[in-house]
Amino acid sequence: MKTRKGYKVYPLTNAQNLHFYCLKYCPKKQVLNIGASLTIQVDLDWKLLRESIEEAIDRCESMRIRFAEDKEGKTWQYVVKKDDSVIEHFDFTGWTMEAAEQKMREWTETPFARFDSPMHHIVMIKLPDGFQGIYIAVDHMTMDAQSLIVFYRDVIELYCSRLYDNIKHPKEMASYIKQLKKDLEYEAGSAASQKDCEFFQKLIASSEPIFADIYGPGKLEAERKATGNPNLRAATNTSNNVEANITTFHLETEPAARLHKFCQEQRISMVCLLLMGLRTYLQKENDLDDISVTTTIARRATLSEKRCGGSRIHCFPFRTIVPKEDSFIEGIYKIRDMQNQYFRHANYSPSEYYYYRKQYYHLEDGQTYEPLSLTYQPLSMRYDGPGLDQLEGIQYRTARYSNGVAAHTLYLTVSENASDNGMDFCFEYQTGVVTPEKLQDIYYYLCRILFHGVEDCSRTVGEIMEWI
């Protein structure tokens, strides 16, 4: 297949193939849906908003991605010149907020037609409390959280440029197709891809990780007993019940600012601090110094990568060994050093990583060493560009909606809150495996670890574990 409906077609990227694998084996096909809303406490001009959304789609090639399947069953992608989807308008006046949120969750739970169809659903909304804005659902193979935020910002900038004469038209977005070609060149056996492959294969072969669950060692011990292998280090951490929910905990402005200040003073990233907190929690629960979690890397270092849209997330297991005698900051530095190595090789295919590891350690289907995944999203959907003086004092609100399905047991996304500059800890979890009470427990102890460590980073990991 060279063309589809007159458009050139391209293979899926490594990032897309990772998502496509989840879609292929998940019984519920909305598993890749991402649903979110951005609303503002002001009466909007719906005509101008619709025009702004339409122009933003015209400017964003990844919002015009379509998928096609050839006779051999292989999936390809292409970008249409003009999007033909309908931008809807829904007024929730007279509804309860709970009913409105449930409706938007229903939208998020609706699977997209997979081939030759738009991979987004956009609705202009007015909520029961008067907040107005946009609900968007997208397919994860076309957009990730960061590209969705950039799209939201572009809509707002376009709207403001229409509404206020003194605001300039925003700069163009970067080309998705141009970046796609670069990615495919890398994946076609380049020297860089070979170096990245060698790095991760050596890392896998260095020594075998061990599973450390959020509930402690019980799951691993049960699997050891069931298999008759007392030395087993991997465990099954999936469920036949893929039904899922989202629970979000909010960290207020002042304590969030303390965490940011610590990161600035120590010259470390927020994700390093969060990884240190999570691994210390798992270390305490399992009495293990050797901890692995899954980390996500956005792969958006250049301006064109930041503004090209698409899905660029790569997920890799992230293992650290931090003895209890190490100080909190020493543990963070170990994470930072390992993370810097990951960044240099992050274009490597996650699917190939997992396949190689499975073969190397003879893992059964479903066995893993990681109990959860972490994503840190530094971008906020809050608009802080041109025209802010006209919008000063207006309240913003963002929300994320569950698609009802999760391919992984537990997925934590930490993001900056648009309304108060606090932080949101958003847990997406399989309801048959994780309880809301356990999430409360994780969040409570994670915060205690973080703030006790930030208060005096010379404290040892063991001291912090005893204190909490």
Coordinates of C-alpha atoms in Angstrom, one line a residue:
M1 CA 0.0 0.0 0.0
K2 CA 1.5 3.3 -1.1
T3 CA -1.5 5.6 -0.9
R4 CA -4.9 5.7 0.6
K5 CA -7.6 7.9 -0.9
G6 CA -4.9 9.8 -2.6
Y7 CA -2.8 10.4 0.5
K8 CA 0.7 8.8 1.1
V9 CA 0.6 6.2 3.9
Y10 CA 3.3 5.6 6.5
P11 CA 4.0 2.7 8.9
L12 CA 3.3 3.1 12.6
T13 CA 6.1 4.3 14.8
N14 CA 7.5 2.5 17.8
A15 CA 5.3 4.6 20.2
Q16 CA 2.2 3.8 18.2
N17 CA 3.0 0.1 18.0
L18 CA 3.2 0.0 21.8
H19 CA -0.3 1.4 22.0
F20 CA -1.5 -0.8 19.1
Y21 CA -0.3 -3.9 21.0
C22 CA -2.5 -2.8 24.0
L23 CA -5.5 -2.3 21.6
K24 CA -5.0 -5.7 19.9
Y25 CA -5.1 -7.7 23.1
C26 CA -7.6 -5.6 25.2
P27 CA -11.2 -6.9 25.0
K28 CA -12.5 -3.3 25.3
K29 CA -11.5 -1.1 22.3
Q30 CA -11.8 2.2 24.1
V31 CA -8.6 1.4 25.9
L32 CA -6.7 4.1 24.0
N33 CA -9.2 6.9 24.5
I34 CA -8.0 10.0 26.4
G35 CA -10.8 12.3 27.5
A36 CA -10.3 15.7 29.1
S37 CA -12.0 19.1 29.4
L38 CA -10.8 22.7 29.9
T39 CA -13.4 25.2 31.1
I40 CA -13.3 28.8 32.1
Q41 CA -15.6 31.0 34.2
V42 CA -16.7 33.4 31.4
D43 CA -19.3 33.5 28.7
L44 CA -17.7 32.4 25.4
D45 CA -18.5 33.4 21.9
W46 CA -19.4 30.0 20.5
K47 CA -19.0 31.0 16.9
L48 CA -15.5 32.3 17.5
L49 CA -14.7 29.2 19.5
R50 CA -15.9 26.9 16.8
E51 CA -13.8 28.8 14.2
S52 CA -10.8 28.6 16.5
I53 CA -11.1 24.8 17.0
E54 CA -11.5 24.3 13.2
E55 CA -8.4 26.3 12.5
A56 CA -6.4 24.5 15.3
I57 CA -7.3 21.2 13.6
D58 CA -6.2 22.6 10.3
R59 CA -2.9 23.6 11.9
C60 CA -2.3 20.3 13.7
E61 CA -1.6 17.4 11.3
S62 CA -1.8 14.8 14.0
M63 CA -5.5 15.7 14.6
R64 CA -6.1 14.7 11.0
I65 CA -4.4 11.3 11.2
R66 CA -6.4 8.4 9.8
F67 CA -5.6 4.7 9.9
A68 CA -6.0 2.1 7.2
E69 CA -5.5 -1.6 7.0
D70 CA -4.1 -3.4 3.9
K71 CA -5.0 -6.8 2.5
E72 CA -2.3 -8.5 4.7
G73 CA -3.8 -7.0 7.9
K74 CA -1.1 -4.4 8.4
T75 CA -2.1 -1.0 9.8
W76 CA -0.8 2.2 8.2
Q77 CA -1.4 5.9 8.8
Y78 CA -2.0 8.9 6.7
V79 CA -3.0 12.6 7.2
V80 CA -6.0 14.1 5.4
K81 CA -5.9 17.6 4.1
K82 CA -9.2 18.6 5.6
D83 CA -10.9 17.2 8.7
D84 CA -14.6 16.3 8.2
S85 CA -15.6 15.7 11.8
V86 CA -18.4 17.6 13.5
I87 CA -17.7 19.9 16.4
E88 CA -20.6 19.5 18.7
H89 CA -22.2 21.8 21.3
F90 CA -23.7 20.6 24.5
D91 CA -25.4 22.7 27.2
F92 CA -25.5 21.0 30.6
T93 CA -27.6 23.7 32.2
G94 CA -30.1 22.1 34.6
W95 CA -28.0 19.0 35.0
T96 CA -26.1 18.1 38.2
M97 CA -22.3 18.2 38.0
E98 CA -22.3 14.5 38.7
A99 CA -24.5 13.8 35.7
A100 CA -22.5 16.0 33.5
E101 CA -19.3 14.3 34.4
Q102 CA -20.9 10.9 33.8
K103 CA -22.0 12.0 30.4
M104 CA -18.4 13.1 29.5
R105 CA -17.2 9.7 30.8
E106 CA -19.7 8.0 28.5
W107 CA -18.2 10.0 25.6
T108 CA -14.7 8.9 26.6
E109 CA -15.8 5.3 26.8
T110 CA -17.1 5.3 23.2
P111 CA -14.5 3.5 20.9
F112 CA -13.5 5.3 17.7
A113 CA -14.0 3.6 14.4
R114 CA -10.5 2.4 13.7
F115 CA -10.0 2.9 10.0
D116 CA -10.5 5.9 7.7
S117 CA -12.3 7.9 10.4
P118 CA -11.5 10.9 12.6
M119 CA -9.7 9.9 15.8
H120 CA -11.1 12.7 18.0
H121 CA -14.4 13.8 19.4
I122 CA -14.7 17.5 20.3
V123 CA -17.6 19.2 22.1
M124 CA -18.1 22.8 23.1
I125 CA -19.6 22.6 26.6
K126 CA -21.4 24.7 29.1
L127 CA -21.4 23.1 32.6
P128 CA -24.2 23.3 35.2
D129 CA -22.2 25.9 37.3
G130 CA -21.7 28.2 34.3
F131 CA -18.1 27.2 33.4
Q132 CA -17.7 27.0 29.6
G133 CA -15.1 25.5 27.3
I134 CA -14.1 22.3 25.4
Y135 CA -14.3 18.6 26.0
I136 CA -11.9 16.5 23.8
A137 CA -11.5 12.8 23.4
V138 CA -8.6 11.6 21.3
D139 CA -7.0 8.3 20.4
H140 CA -3.6 7.7 22.1
M141 CA -2.1 6.6 18.8
T142 CA -2.6 10.1 17.5
M143 CA -2.1 12.3 20.5
D144 CA -0.5 12.0 24.0
A145 CA -1.2 14.2 27.0
Q146 CA 1.5 16.8 26.1
S147 CA 0.3 17.2 22.5
L148 CA -3.3 17.5 23.7
I149 CA -2.3 20.3 26.0
V150 CA -0.5 22.1 23.2
F151 CA -3.6 21.7 21.1
Y152 CA -5.7 23.2 23.8
R153 CA -3.4 26.2 24.1
D154 CA -3.4 26.7 20.4
V155 CA -7.3 26.9 20.5
I156 CA -7.1 29.4 23.3
E157 CA -4.5 31.6 21.5
L158 CA -6.5 31.5 18.3
Y159 CA -9.7 32.4 20.2
C160 CA -8.0 35.3 21.9
S161 CA -6.5 36.6 18.6
R162 CA -10.0 36.7 17.2
L163 CA -11.5 38.3 20.3
Y164 CA -8.9 41.0 20.9
D165 CA -7.5 43.2 18.2
N166 CA -4.2 43.7 20.0
I167 CA -3.3 40.0 20.2
K168 CA -1.3 38.5 17.3
H169 CA -2.1 35.3 15.5
P170 CA -0.1 32.4 17.2
K171 CA 2.9 30.8 15.5
E172 CA 2.3 27.8 13.3
M173 CA 2.5 24.3 14.7
A174 CA 5.3 22.0 13.6
S175 CA 4.7 19.3 11.0
Y176 CA 3.8 15.8 12.3
I177 CA 4.7 14.2 8.9
K178 CA 8.1 15.8 8.9
Q179 CA 8.8 14.5 12.4
L180 CA 7.3 11.1 11.5
K181 CA 9.8 10.7 8.7
K182 CA 12.7 11.4 11.0
D183 CA 11.4 8.8 13.5
L184 CA 10.9 6.2 10.7
E185 CA 14.5 6.8 9.4
Y186 CA 15.8 6.2 12.9
E187 CA 13.7 3.0 13.3
A188 CA 15.0 1.6 9.9
G189 CA 18.2 0.3 11.4
S190 CA 20.2 3.5 11.8
A191 CA 23.5 3.6 13.7
A192 CA 21.8 5.5 16.5
S193 CA 19.1 2.8 16.9
Q194 CA 21.8 0.1 17.1
K195 CA 23.6 2.0 19.9
D196 CA 20.3 2.4 21.8
C197 CA 19.5 -1.3 21.3
E198 CA 23.0 -2.3 22.7
F199 CA 22.5 0.0 25.8
F200 CA 19.2 -1.5 26.8
Q201 CA 20.2 -5.1 26.0
K202 CA 23.3 -4.8 28.2
L203 CA 21.1 -3.2 30.9
I204 CA 18.6 -6.1 30.8
A205 CA 21.4 -8.7 30.9
S206 CA 23.2 -7.0 33.9
S207 CA 21.0 -8.7 36.5
E208 CA 17.4 -9.7 37.0
P209 CA 15.0 -7.2 38.8
I210 CA 12.5 -8.4 41.4
F211 CA 8.8 -7.6 41.7
A212 CA 7.8 -5.3 44.6
D213 CA 4.1 -4.8 44.8
I214 CA 2.1 -2.0 46.3
Y215 CA 0.5 -4.6 48.6
G216 CA 3.8 -6.0 49.8
P217 CA 5.5 -9.4 49.0
G218 CA 2.3 -11.5 49.1
K219 CA 1.7 -11.6 45.3
L220 CA 5.3 -12.7 44.5
E221 CA 5.3 -15.3 47.4
A222 CA 2.0 -16.7 46.1
E223 CA 3.4 -17.1 42.6
R224 CA 6.5 -18.7 43.9
K225 CA 4.4 -21.2 45.7
A226 CA 2.1 -21.9 42.7
T227 CA 5.0 -22.4 40.3
G228 CA 7.2 -24.3 42.8
N229 CA 10.0 -21.9 42.1
P230 CA 11.3 -20.3 45.4
N231 CA 13.7 -18.1 43.4
L232 CA 11.1 -16.6 41.1
R233 CA 11.6 -12.9 40.8
A234 CA 8.7 -11.9 38.4
A235 CA 5.0 -11.9 39.2
T236 CA 1.7 -11.7 37.3
N237 CA 0.3 -8.2 37.8
T238 CA -2.7 -8.2 35.4
S239 CA -6.3 -9.1 35.7
N240 CA -8.9 -10.6 33.4
N241 CA -11.1 -7.7 34.5
V242 CA -9.8 -4.7 32.7
E243 CA -12.5 -2.3 34.0
A244 CA -10.9 0.8 35.4
N245 CA -11.5 4.1 37.1
I246 CA -9.6 7.3 37.8
T247 CA -9.1 8.8 41.3
T248 CA -7.3 12.2 41.7
F249 CA -5.8 13.7 44.8
H250 CA -4.9 17.4 44.8
L251 CA -1.8 18.8 46.5
E252 CA -2.3 22.5 47.3
T253 CA -0.3 25.4 46.1
E254 CA 2.0 25.9 49.1
P255 CA 3.2 22.3 49.6
A256 CA 3.5 21.9 45.8
A257 CA 5.7 25.0 45.7
R258 CA 8.0 23.5 48.4
L259 CA 8.6 20.5 46.1
H260 CA 9.3 22.7 43.2
K261 CA 11.7 24.8 45.3
F262 CA 13.6 21.7 46.4
C263 CA 14.0 20.5 42.8
Q264 CA 15.3 23.9 41.8
E265 CA 17.8 24.1 44.7
Q266 CA 19.1 20.6 44.1
R267 CA 19.0 21.0 40.3
I268 CA 17.0 17.8 39.8
S269 CA 13.8 17.2 37.9
M270 CA 10.4 16.7 39.5
V271 CA 10.1 13.2 38.1
C272 CA 13.4 12.3 40.0
L273 CA 11.8 13.4 43.2
L274 CA 8.6 11.5 42.5
L275 CA 10.4 8.4 41.5
M276 CA 12.4 8.6 44.8
G277 CA 9.1 8.9 46.7
L278 CA 7.4 6.0 45.0
R279 CA 10.4 3.6 45.2
T280 CA 10.8 4.4 48.9
Y281 CA 7.2 3.5 49.5
L282 CA 7.6 0.2 47.6
Q283 CA 10.9 -0.4 49.4
K284 CA 9.1 -0.1 52.8
E285 CA 6.2 -2.2 51.8
N286 CA 8.4 -5.1 50.5
D287 CA 11.5 -4.7 52.6
L288 CA 13.6 -4.6 49.4
D289 CA 16.3 -2.2 48.3
D290 CA 15.9 -3.3 44.6
I291 CA 12.9 -1.5 43.2
S292 CA 11.5 -1.3 39.6
V293 CA 8.7 0.9 38.3
T294 CA 7.7 1.9 34.8
T295 CA 8.6 5.4 33.7
T296 CA 7.5 7.4 30.7
I297 CA 9.6 9.6 28.5
A298 CA 7.9 12.2 26.4
R299 CA 10.7 12.5 23.8
R300 CA 10.0 16.2 23.1
A301 CA 13.4 17.8 23.4
T302 CA 13.3 20.1 20.3
L303 CA 10.8 22.8 19.5
S304 CA 9.5 20.8 16.5
E305 CA 9.0 17.7 18.7
K306 CA 7.2 19.9 21.3
R307 CA 4.8 21.3 18.7
C308 CA 4.3 18.5 16.2
G309 CA 1.5 16.7 18.1
G310 CA 1.3 13.0 17.8
S311 CA 2.1 10.3 20.4
R312 CA 5.8 10.3 21.4
I313 CA 5.6 8.6 24.7
H314 CA 8.0 5.7 25.3
C315 CA 7.6 3.6 28.5
F316 CA 10.5 1.7 30.0
P317 CA 11.1 -0.2 33.3
F318 CA 13.2 1.9 35.6
R319 CA 15.2 0.0 38.2
T320 CA 17.2 1.4 41.1
I321 CA 19.0 -0.2 44.1
V322 CA 19.1 2.2 47.0
P323 CA 20.3 0.8 50.3
K324 CA 18.6 2.0 53.5
E325 CA 21.9 3.5 54.5
D326 CA 21.9 5.9 51.6
S327 CA 20.6 9.5 52.2
F328 CA 17.5 10.7 50.5
I329 CA 19.5 12.9 48.2
E330 CA 21.9 10.1 47.3
G331 CA 19.0 8.1 46.2
I332 CA 17.7 10.9 44.0
Y333 CA 21.2 11.3 42.5
K334 CA 21.2 7.6 41.5
I335 CA 17.8 8.1 39.9
R336 CA 19.0 11.3 38.1
D337 CA 22.2 9.6 36.7
M338 CA 20.2 6.6 35.5
Q339 CA 17.5 8.8 34.0
N340 CA 20.2 10.8 32.1
Q341 CA 21.3 7.5 30.5
Y342 CA 17.7 6.7 29.6
F343 CA 17.2 10.1 27.9
R344 CA 20.2 9.4 25.6
H345 CA 18.7 6.2 24.4
A346 CA 14.9 6.8 24.7
N347 CA 14.1 6.4 21.0
Y348 CA 14.6 2.7 21.3
S349 CA 11.4 0.6 20.8
P350 CA 9.7 -0.2 24.1
S351 CA 8.1 -3.2 22.4
E352 CA 11.5 -4.6 21.5
Y353 CA 12.7 -3.9 25.0
Y354 CA 9.9 -6.0 26.6
Y355 CA 10.3 -8.8 24.0
Y356 CA 14.0 -9.1 24.6
R357 CA 13.6 -9.1 28.4
K358 CA 10.8 -11.7 28.2
Q359 CA 13.0 -14.0 26.1
Y360 CA 16.2 -13.4 28.2
Y361 CA 14.5 -14.2 31.6
H362 CA 12.0 -16.7 30.2
L363 CA 9.0 -14.8 31.5
E364 CA 5.5 -16.2 31.1
D365 CA 2.8 -14.1 29.5
G366 CA 1.7 -11.4 32.0
Q367 CA 4.7 -11.7 34.2
T368 CA 6.5 -8.5 35.1
Y369 CA 8.8 -6.8 37.7
E370 CA 7.0 -3.4 37.8
P371 CA 3.8 -2.9 39.9
L372 CA 3.0 0.6 38.5
S373 CA 3.8 3.3 36.0
L374 CA 4.6 6.9 36.6
T375 CA 4.2 9.9 34.3
Y376 CA 5.0 13.5 35.2
Q377 CA 3.3 16.1 33.1
P378 CA 5.0 19.5 33.5
L379 CA 2.8 21.4 31.1
S380 CA -0.4 22.9 32.4
M381 CA -3.5 23.5 30.3
R382 CA -3.7 27.0 31.8
Y383 CA -3.2 29.7 29.2
D384 CA -0.4 32.2 30.2
G385 CA 0.3 33.8 26.8
P386 CA -0.8 37.0 25.0
G387 CA -4.0 38.6 26.2
L388 CA -3.6 37.4 29.8
D389 CA -4.3 41.0 31.1
Q390 CA -7.8 40.7 29.5
L391 CA -8.4 37.3 31.1
E392 CA -6.8 38.1 34.5
G393 CA -8.7 36.8 37.5
I394 CA -10.8 34.4 35.5
Q395 CA -10.9 30.9 36.9
Y396 CA -9.8 27.9 34.9
R397 CA -10.7 24.3 35.5
T398 CA -9.4 21.0 33.9
A399 CA -10.7 17.5 34.3
R400 CA -9.7 14.1 33.0
Y401 CA -12.3 11.3 32.4
S402 CA -11.8 7.6 32.6
N403 CA -12.4 5.5 29.5
G404 CA -13.5 2.7 31.8
V405 CA -10.5 0.4 30.8
A406 CA -6.9 0.1 31.8
A407 CA -4.3 -2.1 30.2
H408 CA -2.1 -1.8 33.3
T409 CA -2.9 -2.4 37.0
L410 CA -1.9 1.1 38.2
Y411 CA -0.8 4.2 36.3
L412 CA 0.0 7.4 38.2
T413 CA 0.1 10.7 36.3
V414 CA 1.2 13.7 38.2
S415 CA 0.5 17.1 36.6
E416 CA 0.4 20.8 37.3
N417 CA -3.0 22.1 38.2
A418 CA -4.3 24.9 36.0
S419 CA -6.4 26.6 38.6
D420 CA -4.1 27.1 41.6
N421 CA -0.6 25.9 40.5
G422 CA -0.9 22.9 42.8
M423 CA -0.3 19.4 41.7
D424 CA -2.8 16.6 40.8
F425 CA -2.0 13.0 41.5
C426 CA -4.2 11.1 39.1
F427 CA -4.4 7.3 39.6
E428 CA -5.8 5.2 36.8
Y429 CA -6.4 1.7 38.1
Q430 CA -8.0 -1.6 37.4
T431 CA -10.9 -1.8 39.9
G432 CA -10.6 -5.6 40.2
V433 CA -7.0 -5.3 41.5
V434 CA -6.6 -1.9 43.3
T435 CA -9.0 -0.3 45.8
P436 CA -9.7 3.4 46.4
E437 CA -8.6 2.8 50.0
K438 CA -5.2 1.6 48.8
L439 CA -4.8 4.6 46.6
Q440 CA -5.4 6.8 49.5
D441 CA -2.8 4.9 51.4
I442 CA -0.2 5.3 48.6
Y443 CA -0.9 9.0 48.2
Y444 CA -0.7 9.6 52.0
Y445 CA 2.6 7.8 52.5
L446 CA 4.1 9.2 49.3
C447 CA 3.5 12.7 50.5
R448 CA 5.0 11.9 53.9
I449 CA 8.1 10.5 52.3
L450 CA 8.5 13.4 49.9
F451 CA 8.1 16.1 52.5
H452 CA 10.2 14.4 55.2
G453 CA 12.9 13.9 52.6
V454 CA 12.7 17.5 51.3
E455 CA 12.8 18.9 54.8
D456 CA 16.2 17.3 55.4
C457 CA 17.6 15.4 52.4
S458 CA 20.6 14.2 54.4
R459 CA 18.2 11.8 56.3
T460 CA 18.8 8.2 55.3
V461 CA 16.2 6.2 53.5
G462 CA 15.9 3.9 56.5
E463 CA 15.2 6.8 58.8
I464 CA 12.5 8.1 56.5
M465 CA 10.9 4.6 56.3
E466 CA 10.9 4.3 60.1
W467 CA 9.4 7.8 60.6
I468 CA 6.5 7.3 58.2

